[in-house]
Short mmCIF file of C-alpha atoms in Angstrom, two decimals:
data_model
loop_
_atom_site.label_atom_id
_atom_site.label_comp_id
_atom_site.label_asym_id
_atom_site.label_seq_id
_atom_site.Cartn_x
_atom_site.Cartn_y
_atom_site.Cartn_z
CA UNK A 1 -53.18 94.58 68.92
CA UNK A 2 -54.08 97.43 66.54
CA UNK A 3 -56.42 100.24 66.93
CA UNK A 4 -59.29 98.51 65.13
CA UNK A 5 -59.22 95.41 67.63
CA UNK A 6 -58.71 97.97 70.83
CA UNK A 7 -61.92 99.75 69.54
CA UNK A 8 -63.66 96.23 69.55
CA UNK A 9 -62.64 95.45 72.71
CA UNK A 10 -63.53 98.38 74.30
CA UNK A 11 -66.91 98.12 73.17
CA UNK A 12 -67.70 95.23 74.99
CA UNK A 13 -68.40 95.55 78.67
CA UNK A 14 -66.10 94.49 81.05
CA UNK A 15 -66.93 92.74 84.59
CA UNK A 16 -66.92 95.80 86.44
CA UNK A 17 -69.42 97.35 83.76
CA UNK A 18 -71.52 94.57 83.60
CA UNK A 19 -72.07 95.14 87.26
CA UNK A 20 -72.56 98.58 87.45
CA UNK A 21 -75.33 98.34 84.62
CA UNK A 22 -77.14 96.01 86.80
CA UNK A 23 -77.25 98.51 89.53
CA UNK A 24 -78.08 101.06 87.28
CA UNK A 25 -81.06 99.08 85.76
CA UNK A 26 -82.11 97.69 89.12
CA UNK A 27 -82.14 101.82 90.74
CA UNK A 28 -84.71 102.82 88.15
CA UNK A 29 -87.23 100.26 89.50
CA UNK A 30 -89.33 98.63 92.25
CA UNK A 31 -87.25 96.51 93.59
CA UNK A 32 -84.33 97.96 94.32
CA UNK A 33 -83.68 97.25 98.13
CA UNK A 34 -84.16 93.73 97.57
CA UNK A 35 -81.55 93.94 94.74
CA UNK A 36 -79.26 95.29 97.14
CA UNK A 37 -79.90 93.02 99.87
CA UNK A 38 -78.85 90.09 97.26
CA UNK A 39 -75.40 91.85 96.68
CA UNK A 40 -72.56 90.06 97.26
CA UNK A 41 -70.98 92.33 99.65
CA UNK A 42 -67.44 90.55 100.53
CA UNK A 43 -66.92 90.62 96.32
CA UNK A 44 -67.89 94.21 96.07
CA UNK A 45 -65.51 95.38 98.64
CA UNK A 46 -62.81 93.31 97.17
CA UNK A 47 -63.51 94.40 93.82
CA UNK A 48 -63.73 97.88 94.95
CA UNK A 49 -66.64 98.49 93.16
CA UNK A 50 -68.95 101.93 94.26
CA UNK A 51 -71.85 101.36 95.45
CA UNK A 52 -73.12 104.29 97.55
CA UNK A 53 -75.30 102.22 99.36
CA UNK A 54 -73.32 99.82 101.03
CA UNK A 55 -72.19 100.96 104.51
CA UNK A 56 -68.28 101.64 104.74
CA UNK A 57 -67.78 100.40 101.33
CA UNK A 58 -65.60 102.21 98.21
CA UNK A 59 -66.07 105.87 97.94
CA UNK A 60 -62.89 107.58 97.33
CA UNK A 61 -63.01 111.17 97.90
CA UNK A 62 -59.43 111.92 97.88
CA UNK A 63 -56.67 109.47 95.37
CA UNK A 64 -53.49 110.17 95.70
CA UNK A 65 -50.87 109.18 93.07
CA UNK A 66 -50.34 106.14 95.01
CA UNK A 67 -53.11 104.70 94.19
CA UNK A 68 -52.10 104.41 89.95
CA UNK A 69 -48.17 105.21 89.78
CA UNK A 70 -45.24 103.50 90.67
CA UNK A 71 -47.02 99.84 90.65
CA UNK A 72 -45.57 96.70 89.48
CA UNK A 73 -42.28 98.59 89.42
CA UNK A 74 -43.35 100.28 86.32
CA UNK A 75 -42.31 103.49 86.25
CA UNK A 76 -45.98 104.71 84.62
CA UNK A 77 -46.09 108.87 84.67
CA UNK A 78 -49.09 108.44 82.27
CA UNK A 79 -51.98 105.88 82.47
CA UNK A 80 -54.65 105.59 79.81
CA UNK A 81 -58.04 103.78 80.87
CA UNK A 82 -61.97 103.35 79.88
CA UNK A 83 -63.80 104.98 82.24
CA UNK A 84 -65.96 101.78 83.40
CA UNK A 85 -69.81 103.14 81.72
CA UNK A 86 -72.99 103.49 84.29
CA UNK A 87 -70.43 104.10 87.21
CA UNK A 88 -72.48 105.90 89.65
CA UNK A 89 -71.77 109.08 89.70
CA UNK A 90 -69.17 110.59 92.72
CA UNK A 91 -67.39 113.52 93.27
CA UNK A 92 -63.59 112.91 94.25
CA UNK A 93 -60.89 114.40 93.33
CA UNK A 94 -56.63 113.80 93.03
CA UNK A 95 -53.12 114.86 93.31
CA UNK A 96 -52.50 114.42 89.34
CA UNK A 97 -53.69 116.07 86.33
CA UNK A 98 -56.47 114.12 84.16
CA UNK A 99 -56.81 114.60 80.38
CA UNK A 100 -60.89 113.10 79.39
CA UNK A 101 -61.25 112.04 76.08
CA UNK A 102 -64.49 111.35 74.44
CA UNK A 103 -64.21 108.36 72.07
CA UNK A 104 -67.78 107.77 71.58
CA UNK A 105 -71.18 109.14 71.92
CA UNK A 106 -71.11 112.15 75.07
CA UNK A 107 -70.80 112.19 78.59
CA UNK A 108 -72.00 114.92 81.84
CA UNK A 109 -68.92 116.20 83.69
CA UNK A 110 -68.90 118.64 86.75
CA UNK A 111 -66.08 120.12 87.97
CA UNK A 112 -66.63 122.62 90.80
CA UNK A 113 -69.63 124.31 90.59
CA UNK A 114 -69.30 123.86 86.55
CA UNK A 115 -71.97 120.79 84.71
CA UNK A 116 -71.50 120.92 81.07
CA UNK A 117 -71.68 117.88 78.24
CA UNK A 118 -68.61 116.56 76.45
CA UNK A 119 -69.05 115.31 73.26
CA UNK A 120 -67.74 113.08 70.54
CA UNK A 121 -63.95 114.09 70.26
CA UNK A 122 -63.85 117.17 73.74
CA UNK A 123 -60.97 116.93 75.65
CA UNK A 124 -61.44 117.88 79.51
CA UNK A 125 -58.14 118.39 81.37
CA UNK A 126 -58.82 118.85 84.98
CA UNK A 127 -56.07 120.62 87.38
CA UNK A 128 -55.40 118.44 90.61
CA UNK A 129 -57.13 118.99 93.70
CA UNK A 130 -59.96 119.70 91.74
CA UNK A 131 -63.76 118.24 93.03
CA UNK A 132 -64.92 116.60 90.06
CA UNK A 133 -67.51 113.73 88.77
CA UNK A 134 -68.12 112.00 85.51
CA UNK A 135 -71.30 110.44 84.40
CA UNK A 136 -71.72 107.48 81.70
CA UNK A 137 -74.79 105.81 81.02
CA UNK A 138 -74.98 104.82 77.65
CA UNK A 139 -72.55 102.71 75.65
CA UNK A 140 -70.75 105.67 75.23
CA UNK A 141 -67.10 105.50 75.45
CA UNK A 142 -64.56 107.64 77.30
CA UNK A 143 -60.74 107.53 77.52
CA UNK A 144 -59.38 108.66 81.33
CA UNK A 145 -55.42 109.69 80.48
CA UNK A 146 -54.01 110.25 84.03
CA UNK A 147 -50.95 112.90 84.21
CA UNK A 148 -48.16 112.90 87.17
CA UNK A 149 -48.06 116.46 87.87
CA UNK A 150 -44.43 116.24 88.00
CA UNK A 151 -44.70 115.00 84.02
CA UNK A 152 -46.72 117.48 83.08
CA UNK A 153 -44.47 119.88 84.67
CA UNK A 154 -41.40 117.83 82.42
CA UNK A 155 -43.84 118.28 79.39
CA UNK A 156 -43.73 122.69 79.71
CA UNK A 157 -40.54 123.15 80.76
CA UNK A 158 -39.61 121.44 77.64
CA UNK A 159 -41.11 121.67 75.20
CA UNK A 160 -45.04 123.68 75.79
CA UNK A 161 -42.98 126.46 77.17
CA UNK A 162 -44.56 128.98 74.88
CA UNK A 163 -47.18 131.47 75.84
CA UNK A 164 -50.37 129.65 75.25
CA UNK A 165 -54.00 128.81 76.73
CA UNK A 166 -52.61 125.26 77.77
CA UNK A 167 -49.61 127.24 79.58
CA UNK A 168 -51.40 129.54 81.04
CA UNK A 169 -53.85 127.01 82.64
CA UNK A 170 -50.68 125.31 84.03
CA UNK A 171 -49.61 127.90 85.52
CA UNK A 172 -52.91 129.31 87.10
CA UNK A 173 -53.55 125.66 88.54
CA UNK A 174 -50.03 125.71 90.07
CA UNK A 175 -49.77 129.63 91.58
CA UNK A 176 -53.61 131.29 91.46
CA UNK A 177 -55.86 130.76 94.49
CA UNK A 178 -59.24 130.80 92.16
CA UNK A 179 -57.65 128.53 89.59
CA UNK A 180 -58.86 126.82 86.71
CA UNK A 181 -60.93 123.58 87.22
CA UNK A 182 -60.80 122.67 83.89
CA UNK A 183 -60.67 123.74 80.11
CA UNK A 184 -61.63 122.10 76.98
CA UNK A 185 -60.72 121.11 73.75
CA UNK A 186 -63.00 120.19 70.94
CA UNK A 187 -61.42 117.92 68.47
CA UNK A 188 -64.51 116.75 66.69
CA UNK A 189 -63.66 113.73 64.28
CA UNK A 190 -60.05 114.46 64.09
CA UNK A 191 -58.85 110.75 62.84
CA UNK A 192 -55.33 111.82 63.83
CA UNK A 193 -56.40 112.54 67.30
CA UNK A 194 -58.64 109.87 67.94
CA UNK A 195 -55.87 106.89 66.23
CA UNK A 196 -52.73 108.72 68.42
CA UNK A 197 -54.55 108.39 71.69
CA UNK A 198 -56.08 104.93 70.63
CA UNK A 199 -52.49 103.88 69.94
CA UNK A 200 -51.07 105.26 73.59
CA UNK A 201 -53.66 102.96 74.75
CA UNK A 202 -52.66 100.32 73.38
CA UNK A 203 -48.91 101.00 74.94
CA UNK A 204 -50.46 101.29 78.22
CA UNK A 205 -51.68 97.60 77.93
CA UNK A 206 -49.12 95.49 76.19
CA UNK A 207 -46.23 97.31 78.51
CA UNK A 208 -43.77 96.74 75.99
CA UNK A 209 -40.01 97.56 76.68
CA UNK A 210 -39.33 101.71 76.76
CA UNK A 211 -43.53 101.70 76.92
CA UNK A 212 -43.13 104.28 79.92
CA UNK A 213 -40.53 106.67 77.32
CA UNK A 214 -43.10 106.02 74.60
CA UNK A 215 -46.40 107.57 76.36
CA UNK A 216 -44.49 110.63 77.64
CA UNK A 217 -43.51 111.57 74.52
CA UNK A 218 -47.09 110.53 72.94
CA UNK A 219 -48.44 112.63 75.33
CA UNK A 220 -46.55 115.41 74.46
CA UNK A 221 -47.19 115.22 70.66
CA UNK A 222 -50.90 115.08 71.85
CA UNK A 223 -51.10 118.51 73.55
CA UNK A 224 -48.65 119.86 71.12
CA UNK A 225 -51.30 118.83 68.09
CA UNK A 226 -53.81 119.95 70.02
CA UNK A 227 -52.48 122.95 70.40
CA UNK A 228 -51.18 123.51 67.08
CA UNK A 229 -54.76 122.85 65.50
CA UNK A 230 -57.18 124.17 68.93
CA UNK A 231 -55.37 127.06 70.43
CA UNK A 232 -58.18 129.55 69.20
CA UNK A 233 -60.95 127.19 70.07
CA UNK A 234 -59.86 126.16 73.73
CA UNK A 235 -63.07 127.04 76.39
CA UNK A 236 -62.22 128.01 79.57
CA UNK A 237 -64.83 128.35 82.89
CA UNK A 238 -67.02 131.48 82.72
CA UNK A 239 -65.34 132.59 85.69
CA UNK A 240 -62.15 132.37 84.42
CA UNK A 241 -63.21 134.17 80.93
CA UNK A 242 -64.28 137.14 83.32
CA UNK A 243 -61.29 137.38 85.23
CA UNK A 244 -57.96 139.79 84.43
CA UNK A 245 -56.77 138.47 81.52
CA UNK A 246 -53.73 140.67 82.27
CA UNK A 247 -53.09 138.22 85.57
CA UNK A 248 -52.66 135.30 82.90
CA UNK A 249 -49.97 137.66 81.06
CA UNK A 250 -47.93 138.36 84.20
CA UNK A 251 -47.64 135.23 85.48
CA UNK A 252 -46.10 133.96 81.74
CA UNK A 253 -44.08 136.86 82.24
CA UNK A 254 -42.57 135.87 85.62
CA UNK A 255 -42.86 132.26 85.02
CA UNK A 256 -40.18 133.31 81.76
CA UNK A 257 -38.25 134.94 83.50
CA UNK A 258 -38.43 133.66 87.24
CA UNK A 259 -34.59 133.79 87.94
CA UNK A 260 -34.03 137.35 87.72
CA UNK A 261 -37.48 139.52 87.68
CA UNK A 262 -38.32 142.18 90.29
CA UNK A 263 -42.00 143.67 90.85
CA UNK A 264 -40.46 147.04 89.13
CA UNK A 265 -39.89 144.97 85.77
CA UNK A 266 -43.53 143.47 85.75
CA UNK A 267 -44.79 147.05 86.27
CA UNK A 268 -42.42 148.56 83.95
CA UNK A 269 -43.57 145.43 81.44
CA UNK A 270 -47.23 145.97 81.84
CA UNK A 271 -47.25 149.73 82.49
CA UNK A 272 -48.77 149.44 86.27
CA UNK A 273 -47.68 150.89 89.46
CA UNK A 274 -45.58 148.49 91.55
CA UNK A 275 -47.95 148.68 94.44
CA UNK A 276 -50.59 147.68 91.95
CA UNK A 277 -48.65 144.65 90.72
CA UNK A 278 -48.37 143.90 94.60
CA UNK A 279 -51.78 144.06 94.76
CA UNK A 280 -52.80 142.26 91.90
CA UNK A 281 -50.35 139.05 92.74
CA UNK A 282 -51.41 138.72 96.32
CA UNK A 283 -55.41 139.18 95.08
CA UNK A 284 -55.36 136.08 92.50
CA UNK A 285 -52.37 133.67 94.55
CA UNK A 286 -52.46 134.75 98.16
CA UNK A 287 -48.99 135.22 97.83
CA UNK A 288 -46.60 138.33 98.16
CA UNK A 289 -44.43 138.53 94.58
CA UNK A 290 -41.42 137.24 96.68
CA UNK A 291 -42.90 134.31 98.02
CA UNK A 292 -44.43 133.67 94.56
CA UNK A 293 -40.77 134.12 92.71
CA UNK A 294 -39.42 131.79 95.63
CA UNK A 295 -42.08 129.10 94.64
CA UNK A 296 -41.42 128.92 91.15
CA UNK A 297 -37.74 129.03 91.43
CA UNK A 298 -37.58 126.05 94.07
CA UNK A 299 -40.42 124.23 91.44
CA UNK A 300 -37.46 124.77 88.94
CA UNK A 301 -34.75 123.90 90.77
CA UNK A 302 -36.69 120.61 91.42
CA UNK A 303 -37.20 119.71 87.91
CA UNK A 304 -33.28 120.58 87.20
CA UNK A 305 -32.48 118.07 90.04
CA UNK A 306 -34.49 115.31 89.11
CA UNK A 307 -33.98 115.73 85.09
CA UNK A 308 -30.65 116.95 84.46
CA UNK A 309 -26.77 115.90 85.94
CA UNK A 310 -26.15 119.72 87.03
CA UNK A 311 -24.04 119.86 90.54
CA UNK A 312 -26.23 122.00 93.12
CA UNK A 313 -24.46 124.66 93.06
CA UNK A 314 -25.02 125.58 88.91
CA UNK A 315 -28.93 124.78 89.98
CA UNK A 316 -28.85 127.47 92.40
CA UNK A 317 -27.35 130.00 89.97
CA UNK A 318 -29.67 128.44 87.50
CA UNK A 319 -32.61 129.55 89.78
CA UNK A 320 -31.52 132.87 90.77
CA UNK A 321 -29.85 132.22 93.94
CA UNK A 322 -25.97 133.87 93.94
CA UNK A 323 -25.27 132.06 97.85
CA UNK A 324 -25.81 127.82 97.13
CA UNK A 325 -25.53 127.87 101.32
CA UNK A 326 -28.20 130.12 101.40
CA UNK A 327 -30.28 128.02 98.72
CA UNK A 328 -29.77 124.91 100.61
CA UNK A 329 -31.29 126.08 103.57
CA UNK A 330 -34.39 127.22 102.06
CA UNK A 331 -34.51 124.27 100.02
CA UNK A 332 -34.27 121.85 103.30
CA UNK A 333 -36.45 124.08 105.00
CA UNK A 334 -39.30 123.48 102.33
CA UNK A 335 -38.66 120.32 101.79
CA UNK A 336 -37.45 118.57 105.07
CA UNK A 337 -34.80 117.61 103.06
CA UNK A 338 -31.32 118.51 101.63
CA UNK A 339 -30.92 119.23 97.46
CA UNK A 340 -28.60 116.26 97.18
CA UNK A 341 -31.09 113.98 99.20
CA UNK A 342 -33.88 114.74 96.97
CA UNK A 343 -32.16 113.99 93.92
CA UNK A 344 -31.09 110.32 94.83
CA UNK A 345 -35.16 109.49 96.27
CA UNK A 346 -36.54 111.15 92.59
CA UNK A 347 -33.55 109.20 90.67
#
């Protein structure tokens, strides 16, 4: 399949679609409680099709990665899909992150308390965990790219490890108590845009050989090219454009250099008192600087384990720790599980 026949095929509505435009059609008029009194109930719960009407039917509120990764014994970090158009509208939310991708025409998205339009060519990514709906009622048409937060972890320690809008929103969804929900990217008619995620798609169906190696790296050349041409342009919440801006800075800061940085560096860095430092950590986390320091460490020391053939005790000097006894404790106490256990269940 190329791109030209995925676009054709996307424009036609699926089963799913089909029904959902009935129900849409049939809610704008008269007769609508007799329409749902005709449903098909047994099919609908089968299907798992949303229908906010039907007593104990499908309503997710909560997905968990379970629910998309890991199926078919496919090892899928990143899933491309159409969102299915005139899907009522629900609020949910889910343990990975999600890219949205406007293809065609526009569609209403709320995350948190924020209800904005995307448009022809936006990018939404939304941080896990956060409440968020998407409306399509039109024959618009909208990409969902779903993200393992553990790849999109892989993705910055790698290569996105720059100080950047797209890193700084990482790191704020990961750390910051009043994170961001979202930010956006507007790519307009970029052709090169629009053909590389059309041609992840496309990966994502045929399942090819090496198909799992191919979208992680597609996906990294995406937000790479999206930074490289939409740094400048990237909109963030309102609340998060009136927050310290400074916060952003130190957390780059310490997320840099993690393994070694004491509250007197950040205020020596930033010219601020220690105790104001304190202060300003524990304000926008909820964490003291050393329980902060501990969390990204142990975040590193997980990616080490799970991407790289280090013994234990490098990782713990890696990390910061001089005592590998001492960082095996606190890893098993964390984790409910020893370094060396964790590696063989993530390998």
């Amino acid at each position: 399949m190329n791109t030209k026949e995925l676009l054709e095929n996307l424009k036609e509505f699926n089963e799913h679609e089909l029904f959902y435009k009935d129900y849409y059609n049939a809610k704008q008029g008269e007769h609508f409680q007799e329409y749902l009194g005709n449903l098909d109930i047994d099919y609908i719960k089968k299907q798992l099709l949303i229908v906010p009407e039907i007593k104990d039917g499908f309503m997710p509120d909560s997905i968990g990665d379970d629910a998309f990764f890991f199926n078919d014994n496919d090892k899928n970090n990143v899933i491309l899909s159409k969102h299915n158009r005139y899907t009522p509208v629900f609020s949910h939310q889910h343990q990975f992150f999600e890219l949205v991708y406007v293809l065609r025409g526009s569609c209403e998205q709320t995350t948190g308390h924020n209800h904005f339009t995307l448009n022809e060519g936006d990018l939404c990514l939304i941080s896990p965990y956060t409440k968020h709906s998407i409306g399509v009622f039109d024959d618009s048409l909208v990409i969902n790219i779903l993200i393992r937060r553990s790849t999109f972890e892989d993705i910055f320690y790698t290569t996105l490890k720059d100080k950047n809008k797209l890193s700084a929103f990482f790191n704020n969804s990961l750390y910051t108590k009043n994170y961001n929900a979202h930010l956006i990217i507007s790519s307009g008619k970029d052709s090169y845009i629009k053909n590389h995620i059309l041609s992840m798609f496309i990966e994502n169906m045929e399942k090819k050989k090496y198909y799992e190696n191919i979208l992680n790296s597609g996906l990294m050349i995406l937000l790479s090219k999206l930074l490289q041409n939409y740094e400048d342009t990237i909109q963030l919440p309102e609340e998060t454009q009136k927050s310290s801006a400074i916060f952003s800075d130190i957390m780059s800061y310490i997320d840099e250099n993690y393994h070694a940085v004491s509250l007197s560096d950040i205020a020596g860095k930033f010219h601020f008192s220690t105790a104001y430092c304190s202060r300003l950590i524990k304000k926008h986390t909820g964490k003291s600087f050393t329980q902060l320091q501990q969390a990204i460490r142990f975040r590193k020391a997980c990616f080490f384990l799970e991407n790289t053939n280090k013994s234990i005790a490098e990782i713990s000097e890696l990390v910061g720790f001089n005592n590998v006894e001492h960082f095996n404790r606190l890893f098993k106490k964390i984790y409910q599980t020893t370094p060396g256990q964790y590696r063989k269940e993530k390998n």
